[in-house]
XYZ file of C-alpha atoms in Angstrom:
730
model
C 0.000 0.000 0.000
C 3.055 2.302 0.015
C 3.038 2.578 3.802
C 6.186 4.208 5.204
C 8.899 1.690 5.963
C 9.170 2.953 9.550
C 5.642 1.747 10.458
C 5.042 -1.018 12.965
C 2.373 -3.642 13.177
C -0.676 -2.321 15.065
C -0.735 -3.215 18.709
C 2.955 -4.057 18.830
C 4.411 -2.566 21.982
C 7.164 -0.084 21.326
C 10.130 -0.629 23.578
C 11.422 2.354 25.506
C 14.386 3.761 23.584
C 17.552 4.161 25.574
C 19.439 7.412 25.111
C 22.087 5.683 23.008
C 19.357 4.700 20.552
C 18.655 8.401 20.190
C 22.208 8.926 19.036
C 23.679 10.313 22.284
C 26.681 8.936 24.127
C 28.006 9.595 27.579
C 30.698 12.230 27.557
C 29.718 13.574 24.132
C 30.858 17.061 23.293
C 28.330 18.180 20.692
C 25.886 20.986 21.314
C 23.363 19.808 23.947
C 24.706 16.260 23.515
C 27.292 15.673 26.222
C 26.077 13.603 29.146
C 22.560 13.017 27.822
C 22.401 9.521 29.191
C 22.804 10.422 32.835
C 19.615 9.541 34.615
C 19.143 11.998 37.496
C 19.006 15.593 36.156
C 18.772 17.173 39.643
C 21.824 15.318 40.930
C 23.603 16.074 37.667
C 22.768 19.747 38.029
C 24.162 19.844 41.549
C 27.350 18.029 40.656
C 27.896 20.087 37.531
C 27.294 23.338 39.429
C 29.886 22.282 41.977
C 32.270 21.359 39.184
C 31.816 24.740 37.546
C 32.356 26.629 40.813
C 35.496 24.657 41.650
C 37.680 26.663 39.214
C 36.884 29.819 41.152
C 38.523 28.398 44.258
C 41.429 26.931 42.330
C 42.076 30.147 40.425
C 42.006 32.436 43.461
C 45.740 32.031 44.258
C 46.492 32.472 40.574
C 44.614 35.745 40.562
C 46.830 37.029 43.323
C 50.056 35.825 41.738
C 49.481 36.461 38.053
C 47.460 39.587 37.567
C 48.268 39.591 33.866
C 45.585 36.899 33.458
C 42.929 39.300 34.683
C 41.748 40.355 31.160
C 40.332 36.836 30.658
C 39.458 35.950 34.249
C 37.316 39.050 34.743
C 34.764 37.421 32.420
C 34.696 34.146 34.358
C 31.345 34.864 36.099
C 29.694 35.490 32.722
C 31.316 32.350 31.315
C 30.042 30.297 34.251
C 26.530 31.735 33.969
C 26.300 30.922 30.272
C 27.722 27.426 30.794
C 25.005 26.741 33.367
C 22.349 28.055 30.985
C 23.680 25.809 28.206
C 23.597 22.797 30.518
C 20.041 23.547 31.639
C 19.037 23.861 27.994
C 20.685 20.535 27.218
C 18.907 18.815 30.091
C 15.533 20.205 29.023
C 15.966 19.004 25.441
C 17.194 15.648 26.672
C 14.090 15.243 28.825
C 11.854 16.040 25.851
C 13.672 13.555 23.624
C 13.404 10.783 26.203
C 9.708 11.517 26.718
C 9.141 11.228 22.974
C 11.060 7.949 22.891
C 8.833 6.530 25.632
C 5.554 7.805 24.162
C 2.867 5.654 22.556
C 3.950 5.161 18.912
C 0.357 5.658 17.807
C 0.255 9.085 19.486
C 1.510 12.362 17.975
C 4.138 12.908 20.677
C 6.128 9.875 19.530
C 7.113 11.377 16.178
C 10.101 13.400 15.026
C 11.229 16.400 17.072
C 9.047 18.849 15.132
C 5.988 16.607 15.434
C 6.229 15.941 19.165
C 7.100 19.534 20.018
C 4.041 20.850 18.159
C 1.817 18.261 19.826
C 3.294 19.122 23.216
C 2.689 22.863 22.756
C -0.863 22.267 21.492
C -1.503 20.379 24.718
C 0.327 22.740 27.079
C -0.434 26.155 25.520
C -3.344 25.588 23.096
C -4.682 29.160 23.041
C -1.331 30.963 23.133
C -0.551 32.809 19.883
C 2.196 31.093 17.930
C 2.174 33.028 14.653
C 1.198 36.532 13.538
C 1.280 37.170 9.796
C -0.371 40.386 8.672
C -3.880 40.374 10.078
C -3.883 36.596 10.641
C -3.192 35.036 14.041
C -2.708 31.334 14.745
C -2.621 29.666 18.151
C -0.488 26.630 18.901
C -3.623 24.518 18.718
C -4.388 25.853 15.255
C -0.804 25.296 14.120
C -1.086 21.666 15.224
C -4.356 21.149 13.371
C -3.249 22.925 10.184
C -0.081 20.829 10.023
C -2.108 17.668 10.673
C -4.237 18.424 7.615
C -1.110 18.971 5.542
C 0.386 15.716 6.838
C -2.744 13.785 5.837
C -2.681 15.278 2.337
C 0.918 14.154 1.880
C 0.110 10.745 3.349
C -2.582 10.379 0.660
C 0.144 11.014 -1.900
C 2.065 8.161 -0.284
C -0.904 5.869 -0.864
C -1.564 5.690 2.881
C -5.118 4.688 3.725
C -4.812 5.359 7.425
C -3.758 1.809 8.188
C -5.511 -0.336 10.757
C -7.010 2.025 13.297
C -5.788 5.069 11.382
C -8.552 6.899 9.519
C -9.761 10.470 9.724
C -10.534 11.648 13.231
C -10.770 15.374 13.838
C -12.600 18.259 12.234
C -12.523 19.593 8.718
C -11.057 23.012 8.005
C -13.041 26.231 7.961
C -14.479 27.375 4.671
C -12.743 29.809 2.315
C -12.052 33.067 4.151
C -13.157 31.684 7.531
C -10.900 31.498 10.565
C -11.558 29.329 13.551
C -11.438 31.160 16.875
C -8.139 30.739 18.780
C -8.297 27.555 20.836
C -11.334 26.146 19.033
C -11.238 22.447 18.229
C -8.624 21.628 20.863
C -10.496 18.506 21.867
C -10.411 17.247 18.312
C -6.728 17.974 17.928
C -5.707 16.394 21.183
C -8.379 13.809 21.832
C -6.102 10.862 21.193
C -8.963 8.930 19.584
C -7.887 6.124 17.259
C -7.790 6.943 13.556
C -10.858 5.261 12.202
C -10.689 3.945 8.634
C -13.518 5.206 6.472
C -12.636 8.066 4.223
C -8.950 7.178 4.165
C -9.574 3.767 2.670
C -12.007 5.192 0.161
C -9.673 7.878 -1.082
C -6.258 6.366 -0.658
C -6.753 2.645 -0.886
C -7.067 2.261 -4.618
C -5.082 5.269 -5.750
C -1.583 4.988 -7.185
C 1.015 6.503 -4.868
C 2.502 9.787 -6.112
C 5.405 9.630 -3.675
C 7.573 6.932 -2.123
C 8.253 6.695 1.624
C 11.006 9.094 2.664
C 10.816 11.047 -0.606
C 11.913 14.679 -0.857
C 9.341 17.397 -1.543
C 10.682 20.837 -2.488
C 8.973 24.048 -1.375
C 9.269 27.129 -3.606
C 7.157 29.463 -1.503
C 7.354 32.914 0.107
C 7.530 33.101 3.882
C 4.057 32.719 5.335
C 1.790 30.416 7.341
C 1.300 28.018 4.414
C 5.061 27.490 4.193
C 5.099 26.425 7.842
C 2.027 24.158 7.717
C 3.358 22.311 4.673
C 6.840 21.959 6.172
C 5.443 20.667 9.461
C 3.058 18.374 7.580
C 5.869 16.875 5.516
C 7.817 16.221 8.728
C 4.818 14.486 10.317
C 4.366 12.342 7.200
C 7.981 11.149 7.401
C 8.980 12.967 4.201
C 12.024 15.129 3.623
C 11.634 18.805 2.776
C 13.876 20.917 0.543
C 13.729 24.700 0.968
C 14.327 26.243 -2.466
C 15.362 29.937 -2.608
C 12.501 31.822 -4.228
C 14.707 33.782 -6.655
C 16.043 30.685 -8.443
C 14.936 29.958 -11.998
C 16.221 28.054 -15.028
C 19.564 26.270 -14.562
C 20.158 27.018 -10.858
C 16.608 25.913 -9.974
C 16.909 22.651 -11.887
C 20.333 22.066 -10.343
C 18.935 22.418 -6.822
C 16.017 20.079 -7.473
C 18.283 17.448 -9.003
C 20.919 17.681 -6.276
C 18.448 16.962 -3.452
C 16.595 14.277 -5.429
C 13.231 16.029 -5.200
C 10.212 13.996 -6.354
C 7.647 16.789 -6.032
C 7.598 20.581 -6.065
C 5.143 22.873 -4.290
C 5.229 26.356 -5.807
C 3.448 29.621 -5.160
C 0.805 30.559 -7.765
C 2.405 33.993 -8.167
C 5.605 32.291 -9.366
C 3.911 30.361 -12.193
C 4.374 33.071 -14.814
C 8.126 33.364 -14.237
C 8.413 29.562 -14.027
C 6.578 28.881 -17.286
C 9.802 28.393 -19.325
C 10.956 25.862 -16.700
C 7.793 23.735 -16.648
C 8.808 21.384 -19.503
C 12.128 20.627 -17.785
C 10.405 20.145 -14.426
C 7.960 17.672 -15.958
C 10.803 15.886 -17.758
C 12.434 15.349 -14.358
C 9.337 13.413 -13.295
C 8.370 15.900 -10.616
C 4.813 15.999 -9.344
C 3.789 19.667 -9.342
C 1.478 21.315 -6.831
C 0.413 24.939 -6.556
C -0.059 26.324 -3.051
C -3.327 28.120 -3.730
C -6.173 28.585 -6.190
C -5.981 29.990 -9.695
C -5.874 29.003 -13.352
C -3.047 26.489 -13.285
C -1.387 24.759 -16.253
C -2.351 21.170 -16.944
C -0.982 18.712 -14.405
C -0.673 21.249 -11.585
C -3.266 20.869 -8.823
C -4.124 23.072 -5.863
C -2.448 21.490 -2.838
C -4.106 23.826 -0.342
C -7.537 22.687 -1.581
C -6.514 19.091 -0.926
C -5.211 20.046 2.509
C -8.401 21.889 3.474
C -10.474 18.789 2.643
C -8.565 16.697 5.189
C -9.406 16.128 8.854
C -7.309 17.830 11.501
C -6.838 14.971 13.962
C -3.335 13.805 14.907
C -1.371 11.351 12.796
C 0.551 8.449 14.380
C 3.983 9.403 15.614
C 5.672 6.275 14.263
C 5.228 7.633 10.723
C 7.889 10.288 11.341
C 9.990 8.787 14.142
C 13.557 8.552 12.808
C 15.727 5.485 13.097
C 18.618 7.761 14.111
C 18.789 11.420 15.106
C 21.491 11.893 12.467
C 19.100 10.917 9.648
C 18.543 13.697 7.110
C 15.118 15.330 7.407
C 15.658 18.587 5.537
C 17.746 20.216 2.818
C 18.734 23.881 3.028
C 20.684 25.366 0.141
C 23.810 27.417 0.668
C 23.655 31.003 -0.553
C 25.666 30.303 -3.692
C 28.012 33.303 -3.418
C 30.870 31.273 -4.935
C 28.965 29.032 -7.363
C 25.783 27.008 -7.648
C 23.976 26.392 -4.345
C 24.690 23.154 -2.499
C 22.021 21.199 -0.611
C 23.196 21.001 2.991
C 21.854 17.978 4.864
C 19.995 18.899 8.057
C 19.495 16.131 10.610
C 16.838 15.525 13.256
C 19.591 16.236 15.797
C 20.123 19.724 14.370
C 16.382 20.417 14.492
C 16.439 19.388 18.151
C 19.463 21.566 18.874
C 17.819 24.589 17.249
C 14.886 24.239 19.650
C 17.322 25.440 22.298
C 18.560 28.506 20.406
C 16.341 31.121 22.008
C 16.677 29.542 25.433
C 20.437 30.024 25.110
C 19.781 33.649 24.167
C 17.699 34.255 27.296
C 14.361 34.590 25.474
C 11.199 33.528 27.325
C 7.841 32.081 26.319
C 6.039 35.409 26.849
C 8.362 37.219 24.423
C 7.234 38.305 20.948
C 9.859 37.685 18.238
C 10.023 39.714 15.014
C 11.211 37.590 12.082
C 11.649 39.047 8.589
C 14.280 36.628 7.271
C 13.725 34.160 4.413
C 12.375 30.853 5.672
C 14.381 28.933 3.081
C 17.557 29.711 5.026
C 18.590 28.398 8.415
C 18.465 31.733 10.207
C 14.767 32.155 9.416
C 13.449 28.600 9.619
C 15.615 26.769 12.142
C 16.789 29.544 14.441
C 13.725 31.745 14.085
C 10.747 29.392 13.812
C 12.131 26.231 15.444
C 13.823 28.343 18.116
C 10.444 29.943 18.852
C 8.841 26.495 19.130
C 11.552 25.534 21.586
C 10.359 28.102 24.128
C 6.678 28.276 23.097
C 6.775 32.007 22.301
C 5.066 34.136 19.637
C 6.640 34.981 16.276
C 5.647 37.916 14.062
C 6.477 36.656 10.570
C 7.051 39.110 7.721
C 7.300 37.917 4.132
C 9.520 40.916 3.349
C 11.456 43.306 5.540
C 10.397 46.960 5.503
C 12.686 49.360 7.334
C 10.035 52.064 7.145
C 7.359 49.822 8.691
C 9.540 48.063 11.246
C 9.016 50.224 14.348
C 5.296 50.580 13.701
C 5.063 46.790 13.561
C 7.017 46.539 16.819
C 4.626 48.971 18.495
C 1.514 47.249 17.132
C 2.519 43.712 18.155
C 4.490 44.651 21.297
C 7.634 43.027 19.902
C 10.348 42.327 22.484
C 12.943 40.410 20.414
C 14.208 41.165 16.898
C 16.139 38.554 14.933
C 18.438 40.304 12.474
C 21.140 39.887 9.952
C 23.547 42.779 9.886
C 22.223 44.500 6.783
C 18.750 44.844 8.304
C 20.193 46.876 11.166
C 22.072 49.013 8.658
C 18.827 49.701 6.811
C 17.213 50.776 10.081
C 19.933 53.214 11.163
C 19.860 54.781 7.690
C 16.119 55.517 7.966
C 14.865 59.028 8.784
C 13.809 59.618 12.396
C 10.259 58.515 13.226
C 7.990 58.729 16.247
C 7.458 54.951 16.235
C 11.096 54.229 17.090
C 10.564 55.719 20.562
C 8.707 53.908 23.324
C 9.071 50.458 21.796
C 9.318 47.245 23.861
C 12.293 45.688 22.032
C 14.812 44.604 24.666
C 16.950 42.163 22.703
C 18.229 41.901 19.137
C 19.898 38.639 18.163
C 21.487 37.601 14.899
C 24.717 37.694 12.919
C 26.738 39.905 10.613
C 26.416 43.181 12.541
C 29.417 45.377 11.814
C 30.896 47.402 14.685
C 29.995 50.804 13.209
C 26.357 49.826 12.706
C 26.281 48.171 16.137
C 27.265 51.408 17.887
C 24.831 53.555 15.866
C 21.979 51.064 16.381
C 22.327 50.916 20.171
C 22.843 54.669 20.518
C 19.739 55.457 18.473
C 17.308 52.693 19.459
C 18.538 51.624 22.907
C 18.556 50.716 25.666
C 18.620 47.179 24.319
C 20.924 44.181 24.311
C 22.719 42.974 21.186
C 23.453 39.252 21.013
C 25.719 38.606 18.035
C 26.123 34.969 16.977
C 28.157 33.000 14.470
C 27.271 29.781 12.680
C 26.925 28.013 9.342
C 23.988 26.092 7.908
C 26.016 22.929 7.421
C 28.462 23.557 10.266
C 28.923 21.771 13.590
C 30.082 24.808 15.566
C 28.386 28.000 16.716
C 29.342 30.886 18.978
C 27.253 33.382 20.961
C 28.444 36.746 22.276
C 26.574 36.369 25.557
C 28.481 39.256 27.183
C 27.336 41.863 24.643
C 30.932 42.971 23.955
C 30.676 45.255 20.926
C 32.095 43.772 17.725
C 32.573 40.247 19.090
C 30.801 37.098 17.840
C 31.521 34.991 20.916
C 34.087 33.886 23.440
C 36.813 31.263 23.411
C 36.749 30.502 27.125
C 37.764 27.010 28.156
C 34.260 26.469 29.554
C 32.599 27.295 26.240
C 35.096 25.220 24.274
C 34.479 22.284 26.607
C 30.765 22.327 25.755
C 31.110 23.440 22.119
C 34.688 22.539 21.044
C 36.512 24.474 18.330
C 39.999 25.789 17.526
C 41.668 28.598 15.587
C 44.599 27.447 13.461
C 47.150 29.342 11.406
C 46.210 29.748 7.744
C 48.256 30.633 4.650
C 46.120 32.988 2.564
C 48.410 32.678 -0.459
C 48.314 28.883 -0.604
C 44.733 28.708 0.625
C 45.468 26.037 3.228
C 46.370 25.683 6.924
C 49.975 26.034 8.038
C 51.414 22.775 9.402
C 54.424 22.030 11.592
C 57.202 19.569 10.681
C 55.067 16.691 12.004
C 52.273 17.633 9.604
C 49.930 18.963 12.291
C 48.162 22.307 12.309
C 49.327 25.124 14.565
C 47.068 27.005 16.970
C 47.063 30.788 16.696
C 48.235 33.273 19.307
C 46.006 36.055 20.705
C 45.424 38.747 18.105
C 46.424 36.497 15.206
C 43.799 35.668 12.533
C 43.121 31.956 12.316
C 40.903 29.475 10.520
C 37.972 28.332 12.653
C 37.701 24.534 12.749
C 35.676 22.135 14.895
C 36.149 18.410 15.574
C 33.688 16.065 13.874
C 32.166 13.393 16.092
C 28.961 11.406 16.507
C 27.641 14.183 18.719
C 28.903 17.027 16.481
C 28.506 15.552 13.014
C 28.986 17.070 9.606
C 26.519 15.428 7.234
C 27.821 17.072 4.093
C 25.769 17.864 1.036
C 23.378 15.977 -1.201
C 24.887 15.022 -4.514
C 28.107 13.226 -3.642
C 30.939 13.163 -1.087
C 33.219 15.185 -3.362
C 31.184 18.309 -2.574
C 32.364 18.145 1.039
C 36.065 17.566 0.390
C 37.112 21.150 1.061
C 35.143 21.150 4.316
C 37.112 18.318 5.928
C 40.560 18.705 7.478
C 42.428 15.597 8.637
C 45.341 15.114 11.027
C 44.767 18.557 12.513
C 46.240 17.999 15.976
C 46.828 14.249 15.995
C 46.861 11.476 13.387
C 43.410 10.388 12.286
C 41.358 13.262 13.661
C 38.866 15.024 11.364
C 37.734 18.642 11.704
C 35.103 20.735 9.953
C 36.578 23.661 8.019
C 34.304 26.703 8.343
C 36.231 28.648 5.717
C 36.177 31.683 8.031
C 39.046 33.548 9.641
C 38.467 34.763 13.195
C 40.648 36.532 15.746
C 40.733 35.786 19.479
C 41.969 38.750 21.514
C 43.784 38.661 24.856
C 40.457 38.753 26.719
C 39.160 35.653 24.926
C 36.691 37.454 22.653
C 36.201 36.153 19.128
C 35.880 38.617 16.275
C 35.116 37.840 12.659
C 38.073 38.680 10.418
C 37.209 37.549 6.885
C 36.204 34.708 4.626
C 39.210 32.758 3.421
C 38.255 33.453 -0.179
C 37.611 37.151 0.486
C 41.010 37.942 1.977
C 43.354 38.774 -0.876
C 47.091 39.372 -1.239
C 48.586 42.557 -2.714
C 52.171 43.804 -2.651
C 53.131 40.733 -0.627
C 50.638 41.506 2.142
C 47.301 39.991 3.179
C 44.336 42.359 2.976
C 41.134 41.634 4.946
C 38.115 43.070 3.140
C 36.230 43.609 6.395
C 38.959 45.827 7.858
C 39.084 47.991 4.741
C 35.293 48.260 4.661
C 35.196 49.426 8.285
C 37.558 52.294 7.464
C 35.390 53.409 4.541
C 32.188 53.157 6.580
C 33.507 55.769 9.024
C 32.907 58.410 6.325
C 29.514 60.038 6.852
C 28.755 60.392 3.127
C 28.994 56.623 2.514
C 26.015 54.387 3.259
C 27.265 50.985 2.074
C 30.640 49.577 1.072
C 31.666 46.299 -0.561
C 35.410 45.606 -0.725
C 36.907 42.846 -2.885
C 40.044 41.999 -4.863
C 40.386 42.224 -8.639
C 43.002 40.802 -10.970
C 45.132 43.421 -12.759
C 47.048 42.330 -15.879
C 50.791 42.434 -15.286
C 50.489 42.441 -11.494
C 50.798 39.690 -8.928
C 47.945 39.063 -6.522
C 44.766 41.118 -6.515
C 44.271 44.838 -6.105
C 41.641 46.205 -3.786
C 38.416 47.598 -5.203
C 35.528 49.190 -3.305
C 31.940 49.492 -4.495
C 30.314 52.496 -2.815
C 26.746 53.643 -2.196
C 26.266 57.277 -1.111
C 24.110 58.289 1.830
C 21.456 60.743 0.621
C 21.715 63.671 0.148
C 25.527 63.557 0.219
C 27.814 63.594 -2.796
C 31.133 61.821 -3.279
C 34.040 63.779 -1.801
C 37.097 62.218 -3.430
C 39.568 64.477 -1.647
C 38.214 63.652 1.821
C 38.003 59.982 0.897
C 41.639 59.869 -0.238
C 42.839 61.690 2.880
C 40.850 59.385 5.158
C 42.072 56.223 3.419
C 45.697 57.392 3.442
C 45.562 58.168 7.160
C 43.840 54.954 8.234
C 45.102 52.209 5.919
C 48.631 51.039 5.070
C 49.604 51.571 1.415
C 49.026 47.947 0.370
C 45.469 47.896 1.815
C 44.247 51.048 0.067
C 41.785 50.151 -2.700
C 43.152 50.935 -6.132
C 39.721 51.187 -7.720
C 36.348 52.655 -6.730
C 32.951 51.893 -8.250
C 30.000 54.154 -7.443
C 26.624 52.360 -7.449
C 22.989 53.116 -6.677
C 22.765 49.930 -4.582
C 24.958 46.945 -3.818
C 24.338 43.516 -5.312
C 23.420 41.016 -2.577
C 22.138 37.465 -2.215
C 18.640 36.655 -0.923
C 20.028 36.828 2.620
C 21.649 40.231 1.988
C 25.184 38.870 1.735
C 27.352 41.008 -0.507
C 28.156 39.608 -3.940
C 31.934 39.815 -3.879
C 32.671 37.088 -6.438
C 30.402 38.529 -9.116
C 31.732 42.043 -8.539
C 35.312 40.811 -8.811
C 34.520 39.047 -12.091
C 33.020 42.253 -13.530
C 36.345 43.989 -12.945
C 37.012 47.660 -13.665
C 36.870 48.097 -17.455
C 35.104 51.440 -18.161
C 34.026 50.208 -21.596
C 31.898 47.405 -20.075
C 30.672 49.061 -16.870
C 28.227 51.951 -16.841
C 28.881 52.873 -13.197
C 31.299 55.749 -12.437
C 34.782 54.319 -11.864
C 37.835 55.844 -10.173
C 41.489 54.830 -9.915
C 44.088 55.630 -7.282
C 46.795 57.687 -8.968
C 49.876 57.359 -6.780
C 51.734 60.211 -8.455
C 48.826 62.644 -8.181
C 47.935 61.492 -4.664
C 44.228 61.296 -5.468
C 41.408 59.163 -6.787
C 40.779 60.190 -10.399
C 38.060 59.167 -12.891
C 39.016 55.933 -14.635
C 38.752 57.032 -18.249
C 39.443 54.772 -21.248
C 42.772 56.577 -21.651
C 43.837 55.863 -18.070
C 42.608 52.268 -18.410
C 44.801 51.812 -21.498
C 47.757 53.391 -19.702
C 47.277 50.954 -16.835
C 47.289 47.945 -19.159
C 50.367 49.303 -20.938
C 52.204 49.688 -17.639
C 52.417 53.465 -17.900
C 50.161 54.086 -14.878
C 51.464 52.880 -11.525
C 49.031 51.522 -8.958
């Protein structure tokens, strides 16, 4: 009948899973994973607290004898407090996982981590608002029922007829345009009544299955409630989901769908017109196509939401989605593609579970209201934002698009207390004109990544008092850092306590060769304070790196072997960080973004920070370009002016000369109306570098640093020719 392979015979008693069956081992060092199989959390808490306080007593004589260690030791109380919070978070997640393992396999709380967490919240906080999207509000009870309907629709596509004792209990959805009152239908959603044959057998029993168990269904949808219900429904049905970036079309879109092995595609009706040239290729791939909404659809494309609304909203058995291992892949998220075609990063059930603890680590509570305007097809929006909100049972205000002009009014209207950012969003906000709505808001915490120091200071000064919690992490990575002290410009700390819970290292890196520096024994070398180093993290069962869909060769550059001892394997983040003498981590540059000129390494972030200190510049993108006849790459800066200012080349040259060494001064300038970015607002350095600085092919105003004249001058065709001929020194 096409029933999922993970099903069990009805009535068969499910044995209680031991922690090791959940993928956890005693003494593990992965996030939330170490010590999961200890059995007495209260005793563990007491012993761990004593263990954490012991260093204070041991270090007291050292404090008196070696005062030069004070820069790091002064942060020890904050390090201890965060370590305790991380351990409490780990224990809470462990308790949830064990409860799910012991639950009745026929019940909803025995499924995958998304399924049992939704069922748990629908039982514990049924009327509490989970999601606000425009004028629509959804309680946790409604979220559970909507995702149950979606799960049943996908189970029909699997050929599932409900199985013995598994029909259609629950209530049907409201009619078109109707909304059930918050909390209504809770009894139906959580009644626990057996699924009772009937309609399931009639509709699914004789139909050919559209999907196979464990198949991948791709979502090409804007951020909204329907995205969430379908994602949650796919998880409950035991299917894998692939989040496809909404801007992809033609070759990149087909590449993504092929790489993750998608068997079906759910697309937004508003995308059909732009996707029309791709439809023949999509059909040739054998994809089943659904539209997420009504309209006049091409032949072979049906309205999935209509099918979902016809389903009952009762719970589906948990065994349908319960994974065999927490390291099984349940989701694909595509990398941003700044250096080539996107890669499908494998996301495991373990990572979903870990992300449930994100906001708890950040000190967010269940009564907080979180503002989320990030794309759901990336980890920051879906896993940290949505799954993190589920982890604490809070409320999320979801915006399909970010509007800097509307932001503070939204915060006032919904009483927002937490804002999840990426750095460019904060830059947009500080560049907005003053408004009344930005005063008297309730925002107390902003958490995210990519906030540059200059924007950080301006943001807090203008919109504070509030706390900034800068983080660092990668979609496919096994390491993350959190700046829990609020130290401006830092992305985290490298205290021994933090590294014991979340291990990582900084190693010396040769920018010219593009590889780590090794000692005579062939091992990598740890950096000293203040020295840029490559961030790496050990790969283990508790901190795995699952790689990418499409073949092991895609992950080759991400694995480093024999780092500190023979046989060890580390994940290569590809990022250079600096640890200062106080133990604070600061982002330095991407390994591919740092370039070499005049025999020196140039970090694009450091150059950009110097430019951003000029009040007439709003945005800056620094990158290296190849110059014929010259070794290495010369610096080039794309600039966007802050209205109503004009470009002051004399002031710019003076400022650059005073604040940057000669080799780091950009040789070329490109004035633009706006900077090219990815869907997650990351600057497009590779594309800009490929476009170069030829005035005959670029319409933007270009300037060149004339060493003899001591000024930036317009890059005319004559000067360009002189440069190529070697008559113009740069």
